Amino acid sequence: MARDLPNPPESGLVNALRFGDDTFRFIEAMQARFDDAAAVPIPGRAPLVVVTNPELVGDALSRPAEFRRVPASGPAALIATQGLVQSEGDLWEQQRGIMGPAFMGPQVRAYANTVGRRVETLVEEWSTTIGDGESITRNLHGEMTALTVRVASEILLGEDIGLERAEQFHSWMQTAGDEFEFGLDAVTPEWVPTRTDPEFKAAAEGILGLAEELIERRRADLAERDPDDEERPKDMLTMLLLAEDKPDVEYPDNQIRDEVSTFLIAGHETTALSLTYTQCLLSQHPEIREQVRQEANEVIGDETPSYDHVSDLEYTGRVFQEALRLYPAAWAVFRQASADVRLGEYRVPEGAAIIMPQWSIHRDPRYFENPEQFDPDRWLDRSPQEVEAYFPFSSGPHACIGRQFSITGARLALATIVQSFDVDVADDALDDLRATPTLRPGGSVDATIRSVDE
């Protein structure tokens, strides 16, 4: 017979306030105190369940009917309500089937090659700006966002949105990050009204407007093409539009717009954040950065970085894997119990809000030796796919569809940047991180960029 989940000794109200006030510290305390999971009663809401055992995490994520995604509501619903990141059941299966080919095989190669071209342009721009000077200062997160959102828009949506729109998009995402930051409103009773910031409404309108622009231009382009044209694009947006007329496909209202706005965000955000955090770690560990540089010189040399280089960038790949362990851009997976369900030996009540935190599980000494140490060589004889406690891209049927894009693109971008520059940040650059649906910097990540001496 299933038993109730243990509760922290403090009152539900105290723990709810701690979760809202200092989310990461609260999650770390739960990880240290409970081997499997704990339930935190929250006045006026369903309990908050924190799962600390990676075996139970894997079990929950393999049962999407019982542990469902949290529906988009409030401010999030102003951007998208039924994109692939939010949808469930038949709609999710339909959309995953339509969009899946856009993330496989030739498209992975195209994505990597586009990253190579874009990062080479970034290197040239930085080099030209530095000129005969000693260094330049840039917002590293902003630079990585501009890089990745342009790649994502070109490969997934068939159109480079350009530098100006990419910079505007970064501004919108900063506003969204402020709106979505976890705080005391995350644990107040559900009947308490909340207010949406006007700046966020404007940012959401900007994202939706850009999505609609991209859809209409691609629709017009397809209308001018021969349906049998073998050169027809194979990007995600094209596949969504071509599927509209299939008799077995039924789109809810605004479904394509939801998918485009979702992937404008999801298609770039976690990679941009991960590239930022990895370079911050390399700044703190110059000996590891030098090994990345040596590998880049040997593998890429003077060539334009491309998909053909990816598999040989082994050490760079381990560096990125380790950065994802310490600073997972998706810091937790969120689910909701669809009924009273069993998880391991415990009963999870219907409606419970469930958090499965990569942030604390990735740092648990039960699963990783010297967990606070940045050590890429811990992956030398250890495949990430075989480590249950390592799930930066989630797991189960709803695991990240863009995982391979992120891994291949990040290897190329990191190697190419490090090959030409020392990117240095302050030692406290990662001290102020915010819990939103992703792990975001509290402000600008200012970096000093210097050309590597020949």
XYZ file of C-alpha atoms in Angstrom:
454
model
C 0.000 0.000 0.000
C 1.330 3.435 -0.942
C 2.207 5.755 1.913
C 2.008 9.508 2.202
C 5.000 11.575 1.263
C 7.030 12.969 4.177
C 6.702 16.659 5.004
C 9.436 19.048 6.099
C 9.225 19.715 9.842
C 8.450 23.412 9.497
C 4.911 24.563 8.789
C 3.577 24.558 5.269
C 3.353 28.333 5.242
C 6.995 28.746 6.322
C 8.224 26.346 3.656
C 6.004 27.896 1.011
C 7.488 31.307 1.796
C 11.006 29.872 1.670
C 10.320 28.355 -1.736
C 9.004 31.626 -3.081
C 11.716 33.772 -1.492
C 14.857 31.706 -2.217
C 13.932 28.901 -4.585
C 17.360 27.366 -5.133
C 18.290 27.303 -1.460
C 14.964 25.692 -0.643
C 15.414 23.030 -3.343
C 18.950 22.286 -2.139
C 17.670 21.843 1.417
C 15.015 19.386 0.225
C 17.655 17.469 -1.751
C 19.897 17.140 1.298
C 17.111 16.188 3.690
C 15.018 13.685 1.691
C 16.247 10.631 -0.192
C 13.214 10.250 -2.458
C 10.674 13.076 -2.306
C 8.791 15.383 0.008
C 5.440 17.143 -0.022
C 5.149 20.750 1.085
C 1.608 21.772 2.073
C 0.743 25.210 0.664
C -2.260 27.086 2.053
C -4.962 27.524 -0.563
C -3.180 25.393 -3.175
C -2.402 21.776 -3.962
C 0.786 20.561 -2.253
C 4.199 21.105 -3.783
C 6.060 17.811 -4.301
C 9.838 17.945 -4.683
C 11.278 14.728 -6.152
C 14.916 14.216 -5.156
C 15.540 10.655 -6.377
C 16.511 10.418 -10.088
C 14.992 6.932 -10.381
C 11.617 8.354 -9.354
C 12.136 11.271 -11.727
C 12.674 8.862 -14.622
C 9.565 6.910 -13.604
C 7.389 10.037 -13.449
C 8.610 11.393 -16.781
C 7.896 8.052 -18.464
C 4.194 8.332 -17.465
C 2.926 11.527 -19.117
C -0.743 10.609 -18.722
C -0.405 10.547 -14.932
C 2.218 13.256 -14.536
C 0.974 15.885 -16.938
C 2.522 19.113 -18.063
C 1.373 22.236 -16.269
C -1.060 24.089 -18.577
C -0.038 27.543 -19.730
C -1.936 30.149 -17.743
C -1.631 33.766 -16.718
C 1.176 35.651 -18.464
C 2.526 32.503 -20.169
C -0.772 32.055 -22.000
C -0.284 35.455 -23.634
C 2.550 33.937 -25.716
C 1.380 30.377 -26.406
C -1.061 27.884 -24.926
C -0.667 24.731 -27.018
C 2.828 24.649 -28.515
C 4.822 21.422 -28.440
C 6.332 22.410 -25.080
C 2.835 22.680 -23.525
C 0.637 20.210 -25.436
C -0.416 16.737 -24.311
C -2.050 13.575 -25.606
C -3.331 13.367 -29.181
C -2.389 16.955 -30.018
C 1.193 16.426 -28.828
C 1.469 13.176 -30.812
C 0.160 14.883 -33.952
C 2.507 17.845 -33.615
C 5.538 15.750 -32.700
C 4.908 13.597 -35.761
C 4.662 16.616 -38.062
C 7.638 18.481 -36.630
C 9.960 15.596 -35.784
C 11.704 15.371 -39.184
C 12.724 19.042 -38.860
C 15.008 18.058 -35.963
C 16.647 14.981 -37.489
C 19.388 13.909 -39.878
C 20.018 16.505 -42.591
C 18.501 19.265 -40.474
C 21.006 18.626 -37.674
C 23.787 19.016 -40.223
C 22.170 22.200 -41.580
C 21.811 23.584 -38.061
C 25.460 22.906 -37.223
C 26.657 24.449 -40.482
C 24.533 27.532 -39.862
C 25.984 27.852 -36.361
C 29.441 27.603 -37.938
C 28.748 30.429 -40.374
C 27.113 32.637 -37.768
C 29.804 32.176 -35.133
C 32.511 32.811 -37.725
C 30.769 36.126 -38.504
C 30.634 36.900 -34.780
C 34.369 36.217 -34.462
C 35.072 38.565 -37.369
C 32.895 41.289 -35.860
C 34.568 41.036 -32.450
C 38.036 41.007 -34.058
C 37.263 44.076 -36.163
C 35.875 45.960 -33.176
C 38.892 45.123 -31.031
C 41.205 46.181 -33.857
C 44.450 47.463 -32.384
C 42.889 47.869 -28.959
C 43.310 45.539 -26.037
C 39.736 44.401 -25.494
C 36.020 45.064 -25.833
C 33.228 44.658 -23.293
C 29.972 42.962 -24.252
C 26.912 41.496 -22.558
C 27.780 37.840 -23.092
C 24.212 36.604 -22.650
C 22.960 39.164 -25.167
C 25.620 38.136 -27.693
C 24.770 34.447 -27.323
C 21.046 35.178 -27.649
C 21.589 37.130 -30.874
C 23.649 34.241 -32.225
C 21.272 31.416 -31.328
C 17.938 33.083 -32.113
C 19.134 33.905 -35.637
C 20.254 30.317 -36.169
C 16.986 28.941 -34.785
C 14.847 31.252 -36.908
C 16.773 30.366 -40.061
C 16.755 26.590 -39.558
C 13.369 26.088 -37.881
C 11.388 28.909 -39.467
C 13.205 29.370 -42.770
C 14.238 33.011 -42.284
C 17.045 34.836 -40.514
C 15.348 37.546 -38.466
C 18.478 39.741 -38.622
C 20.626 41.344 -35.951
C 18.254 44.202 -35.088
C 15.282 41.890 -34.493
C 17.533 39.453 -32.611
C 18.595 42.222 -30.235
C 14.965 43.258 -29.828
C 14.091 39.650 -29.093
C 16.722 39.550 -26.332
C 15.066 42.607 -24.781
C 11.660 40.900 -24.929
C 13.116 37.818 -23.272
C 14.630 39.905 -20.478
C 11.181 41.359 -19.821
C 9.616 37.884 -19.922
C 12.248 36.575 -17.526
C 11.355 39.283 -15.012
C 7.652 38.448 -15.341
C 8.151 34.693 -14.947
C 10.616 34.842 -12.057
C 9.563 32.647 -9.149
C 8.488 34.673 -6.145
C 5.903 34.742 -3.417
C 3.111 34.787 -6.010
C 4.125 31.195 -6.860
C 2.884 30.055 -3.457
C -0.025 32.411 -2.786
C -3.539 30.930 -2.904
C -4.811 30.439 -6.450
C -7.817 32.702 -5.854
C -5.591 35.731 -5.174
C -5.669 37.943 -8.291
C -2.381 38.713 -10.012
C -1.354 41.612 -12.228
C 0.484 41.295 -15.526
C 3.113 43.968 -16.119
C 2.304 46.213 -19.122
C 5.903 45.857 -20.356
C 5.453 42.096 -20.492
C 2.209 42.468 -22.427
C 4.088 44.579 -24.967
C 6.880 41.981 -25.149
C 4.342 39.176 -25.661
C 2.667 41.156 -28.427
C 6.054 41.677 -30.046
C 6.837 37.948 -29.991
C 3.418 37.048 -31.401
C 3.690 39.747 -34.050
C 7.069 38.413 -35.176
C 5.633 34.890 -35.293
C 2.763 36.035 -37.493
C 5.142 37.879 -39.829
C 7.247 34.755 -40.305
C 4.180 32.587 -40.917
C 2.716 34.889 -43.537
C 5.970 35.264 -45.438
C 6.539 31.514 -45.486
C 2.917 30.894 -46.526
C 3.340 33.330 -49.440
C 6.624 31.698 -50.444
C 5.072 28.224 -50.491
C 2.106 29.479 -52.523
C 4.498 30.492 -55.305
C 6.281 27.119 -55.395
C 5.418 24.019 -57.387
C 4.002 21.450 -54.913
C 6.334 18.857 -56.445
C 9.428 21.073 -56.072
C 12.142 18.841 -54.621
C 14.001 21.953 -53.418
C 11.103 22.938 -51.190
C 12.364 23.860 -47.686
C 12.285 21.193 -44.969
C 12.151 23.498 -41.959
C 9.660 23.118 -39.126
C 7.392 25.972 -40.226
C 7.118 24.602 -43.764
C 6.118 21.191 -42.401
C 3.474 22.757 -40.177
C 1.987 24.727 -43.074
C 2.023 21.799 -45.508
C 0.262 19.614 -42.943
C -2.715 22.028 -42.751
C -4.456 20.425 -45.722
C -3.955 16.801 -44.683
C -7.289 15.136 -43.855
C -5.964 13.492 -40.684
C -4.535 16.731 -39.246
C -6.679 19.046 -37.155
C -5.169 22.242 -35.781
C -6.795 24.139 -32.908
C -7.089 27.904 -33.372
C -3.727 29.671 -33.572
C -1.841 26.365 -33.368
C 0.827 27.286 -35.925
C 1.338 30.663 -34.257
C 1.686 28.884 -30.907
C 4.346 26.574 -32.346
C 6.306 29.398 -33.965
C 6.277 31.622 -30.875
C 7.157 28.617 -28.705
C 10.161 27.713 -30.831
C 11.309 31.292 -31.249
C 11.823 31.041 -27.484
C 12.613 27.384 -26.838
C 14.653 27.012 -30.021
C 17.306 29.413 -28.802
C 16.938 30.233 -25.106
C 18.435 27.192 -23.395
C 21.359 27.059 -25.835
C 22.090 30.774 -25.382
C 22.010 30.392 -21.609
C 24.163 27.257 -21.683
C 26.767 28.903 -23.919
C 26.843 31.848 -21.512
C 27.311 29.678 -18.423
C 29.926 27.488 -20.087
C 32.027 30.495 -21.019
C 31.693 31.844 -17.479
C 33.049 28.535 -16.168
C 35.890 28.601 -18.701
C 36.752 32.102 -17.515
C 37.118 30.681 -13.995
C 39.161 27.704 -15.259
C 41.690 29.014 -17.815
C 43.534 25.686 -17.904
C 40.384 23.981 -19.199
C 39.818 26.810 -21.671
C 43.323 26.275 -23.011
C 42.561 22.596 -23.645
C 39.427 23.590 -25.581
C 41.561 26.013 -27.610
C 44.166 23.374 -28.422
C 41.452 20.996 -29.597
C 39.838 23.717 -31.722
C 43.178 24.521 -33.359
C 43.730 20.849 -34.161
C 40.212 20.065 -35.365
C 38.985 23.298 -37.001
C 42.230 25.114 -37.743
C 41.642 27.787 -40.396
C 38.492 26.165 -41.805
C 34.935 27.407 -41.428
C 33.466 25.419 -38.519
C 30.924 22.873 -39.719
C 29.095 19.687 -38.870
C 32.075 17.671 -40.106
C 34.128 18.979 -37.164
C 31.605 18.155 -34.428
C 32.479 14.539 -33.675
C 36.179 15.351 -33.265
C 35.498 18.091 -30.715
C 35.361 15.492 -27.953
C 36.868 17.482 -25.102
C 34.727 20.517 -25.951
C 31.711 18.215 -25.807
C 32.663 17.049 -22.314
C 33.111 20.657 -21.215
C 29.587 21.474 -22.391
C 28.149 18.354 -20.717
C 29.766 19.318 -17.440
C 28.534 22.902 -17.678
C 25.003 21.566 -18.213
C 25.403 19.529 -15.034
C 26.373 22.511 -12.880
C 24.209 25.134 -14.575
C 21.310 23.418 -16.365
C 19.414 26.039 -18.331
C 16.274 24.012 -17.661
C 16.857 23.872 -13.892
C 13.784 21.760 -13.110
C 11.023 19.799 -14.825
C 7.506 20.742 -13.726
C 4.510 18.407 -13.780
C 1.059 18.058 -12.212
C -0.563 14.856 -10.938
C -3.661 14.102 -13.030
C -5.137 11.898 -10.269
C -4.033 10.234 -7.051
C -1.019 8.347 -8.416
C 1.730 6.171 -7.008
C 5.390 7.121 -7.375
C 7.725 4.506 -5.935
C 6.264 3.660 -2.559
C 4.483 6.985 -2.168
C 1.046 8.378 -2.952
C 1.033 11.660 -4.856
C -2.310 13.467 -4.491
C -4.307 14.681 -7.465
C -3.408 18.204 -8.526
C -0.049 18.203 -6.744
C 2.528 20.504 -8.326
C 5.631 18.412 -8.906
C 9.158 19.732 -9.246
C 11.967 17.449 -10.444
C 15.048 19.672 -10.069
C 18.099 19.109 -12.227
C 19.709 21.907 -10.228
C 19.971 19.913 -6.990
C 20.057 16.335 -8.321
C 22.999 17.227 -10.586
C 24.844 18.501 -7.499
C 24.046 15.606 -5.165
C 27.180 13.767 -3.883
C 25.206 10.505 -3.955
C 25.413 10.624 -7.742
C 28.477 12.746 -8.559
C 31.853 12.721 -6.825
C 32.991 16.228 -5.815
C 29.753 17.592 -7.280
C 30.642 21.284 -6.964
C 33.838 20.834 -9.001
C 33.850 21.717 -12.704
C 35.487 18.578 -14.081
C 34.889 17.704 -17.745
C 36.944 14.536 -17.336
C 34.277 12.995 -15.111
C 32.625 12.149 -18.462
C 35.667 10.394 -19.956
C 34.371 6.879 -19.312
C 30.784 7.753 -18.477
C 28.078 8.250 -21.078
C 25.530 10.913 -20.109
C 22.738 8.696 -21.454
C 23.653 6.049 -18.876
C 23.544 8.382 -15.865
C 20.002 8.533 -14.510
C 20.883 11.502 -12.298
C 21.864 13.590 -15.337
C 18.912 14.896 -17.348
C 19.579 18.431 -18.649
C 17.190 17.838 -21.566
C 14.582 16.065 -19.405
C 13.708 12.441 -20.249
C 10.837 10.239 -21.326
C 8.457 10.887 -24.248
C 8.521 14.659 -23.693
C 12.310 14.998 -23.639
C 13.634 18.024 -25.516
C 13.139 17.604 -29.268
C 16.065 19.949 -29.958
C 18.652 18.097 -27.867
C 20.892 17.199 -30.800
C 20.695 20.729 -32.184
C 21.897 22.125 -28.878
C 24.766 19.673 -28.434
C 26.162 19.989 -31.960
C 25.734 23.742 -32.155
C 27.266 24.369 -28.743
C 30.374 22.342 -29.544
C 31.033 24.396 -32.660
C 30.236 27.748 -31.093
C 32.367 27.166 -28.007
C 35.354 25.818 -29.910
C 35.286 28.648 -32.448
C 34.966 31.437 -29.879
C 37.621 29.999 -27.566
C 39.965 29.434 -30.488
C 40.134 33.201 -31.092
C 39.327 34.881 -27.769
C 39.682 34.906 -24.028
C 36.210 35.757 -22.775
C 36.513 36.777 -19.120
C 33.785 37.603 -16.638
C 33.831 38.681 -13.005
C 34.258 35.908 -10.445
C 30.769 36.614 -9.129
C 29.125 36.514 -12.572
C 27.054 33.448 -11.639
C 26.184 34.524 -8.093
C 22.874 36.161 -9.012
C 20.821 33.591 -10.897
C 17.038 33.729 -11.093
C 14.510 30.914 -11.047
C 12.162 31.388 -13.980
C 11.055 28.436 -16.145
C 14.747 28.596 -17.127
C 17.852 29.488 -15.125
C 18.518 33.114 -16.023
C 21.145 35.693 -15.033
C 19.892 38.429 -12.742
C 21.262 41.098 -15.054
C 23.793 41.731 -17.779
C 26.679 39.234 -17.938
C 29.460 41.676 -18.748
C 32.433 40.049 -20.436
C 35.841 41.391 -21.369
C 36.853 39.929 -24.720
C 40.494 39.802 -25.798
C 42.015 38.341 -28.933
C 44.279 35.366 -28.332
C 47.933 36.148 -28.998
C 49.180 34.536 -32.171
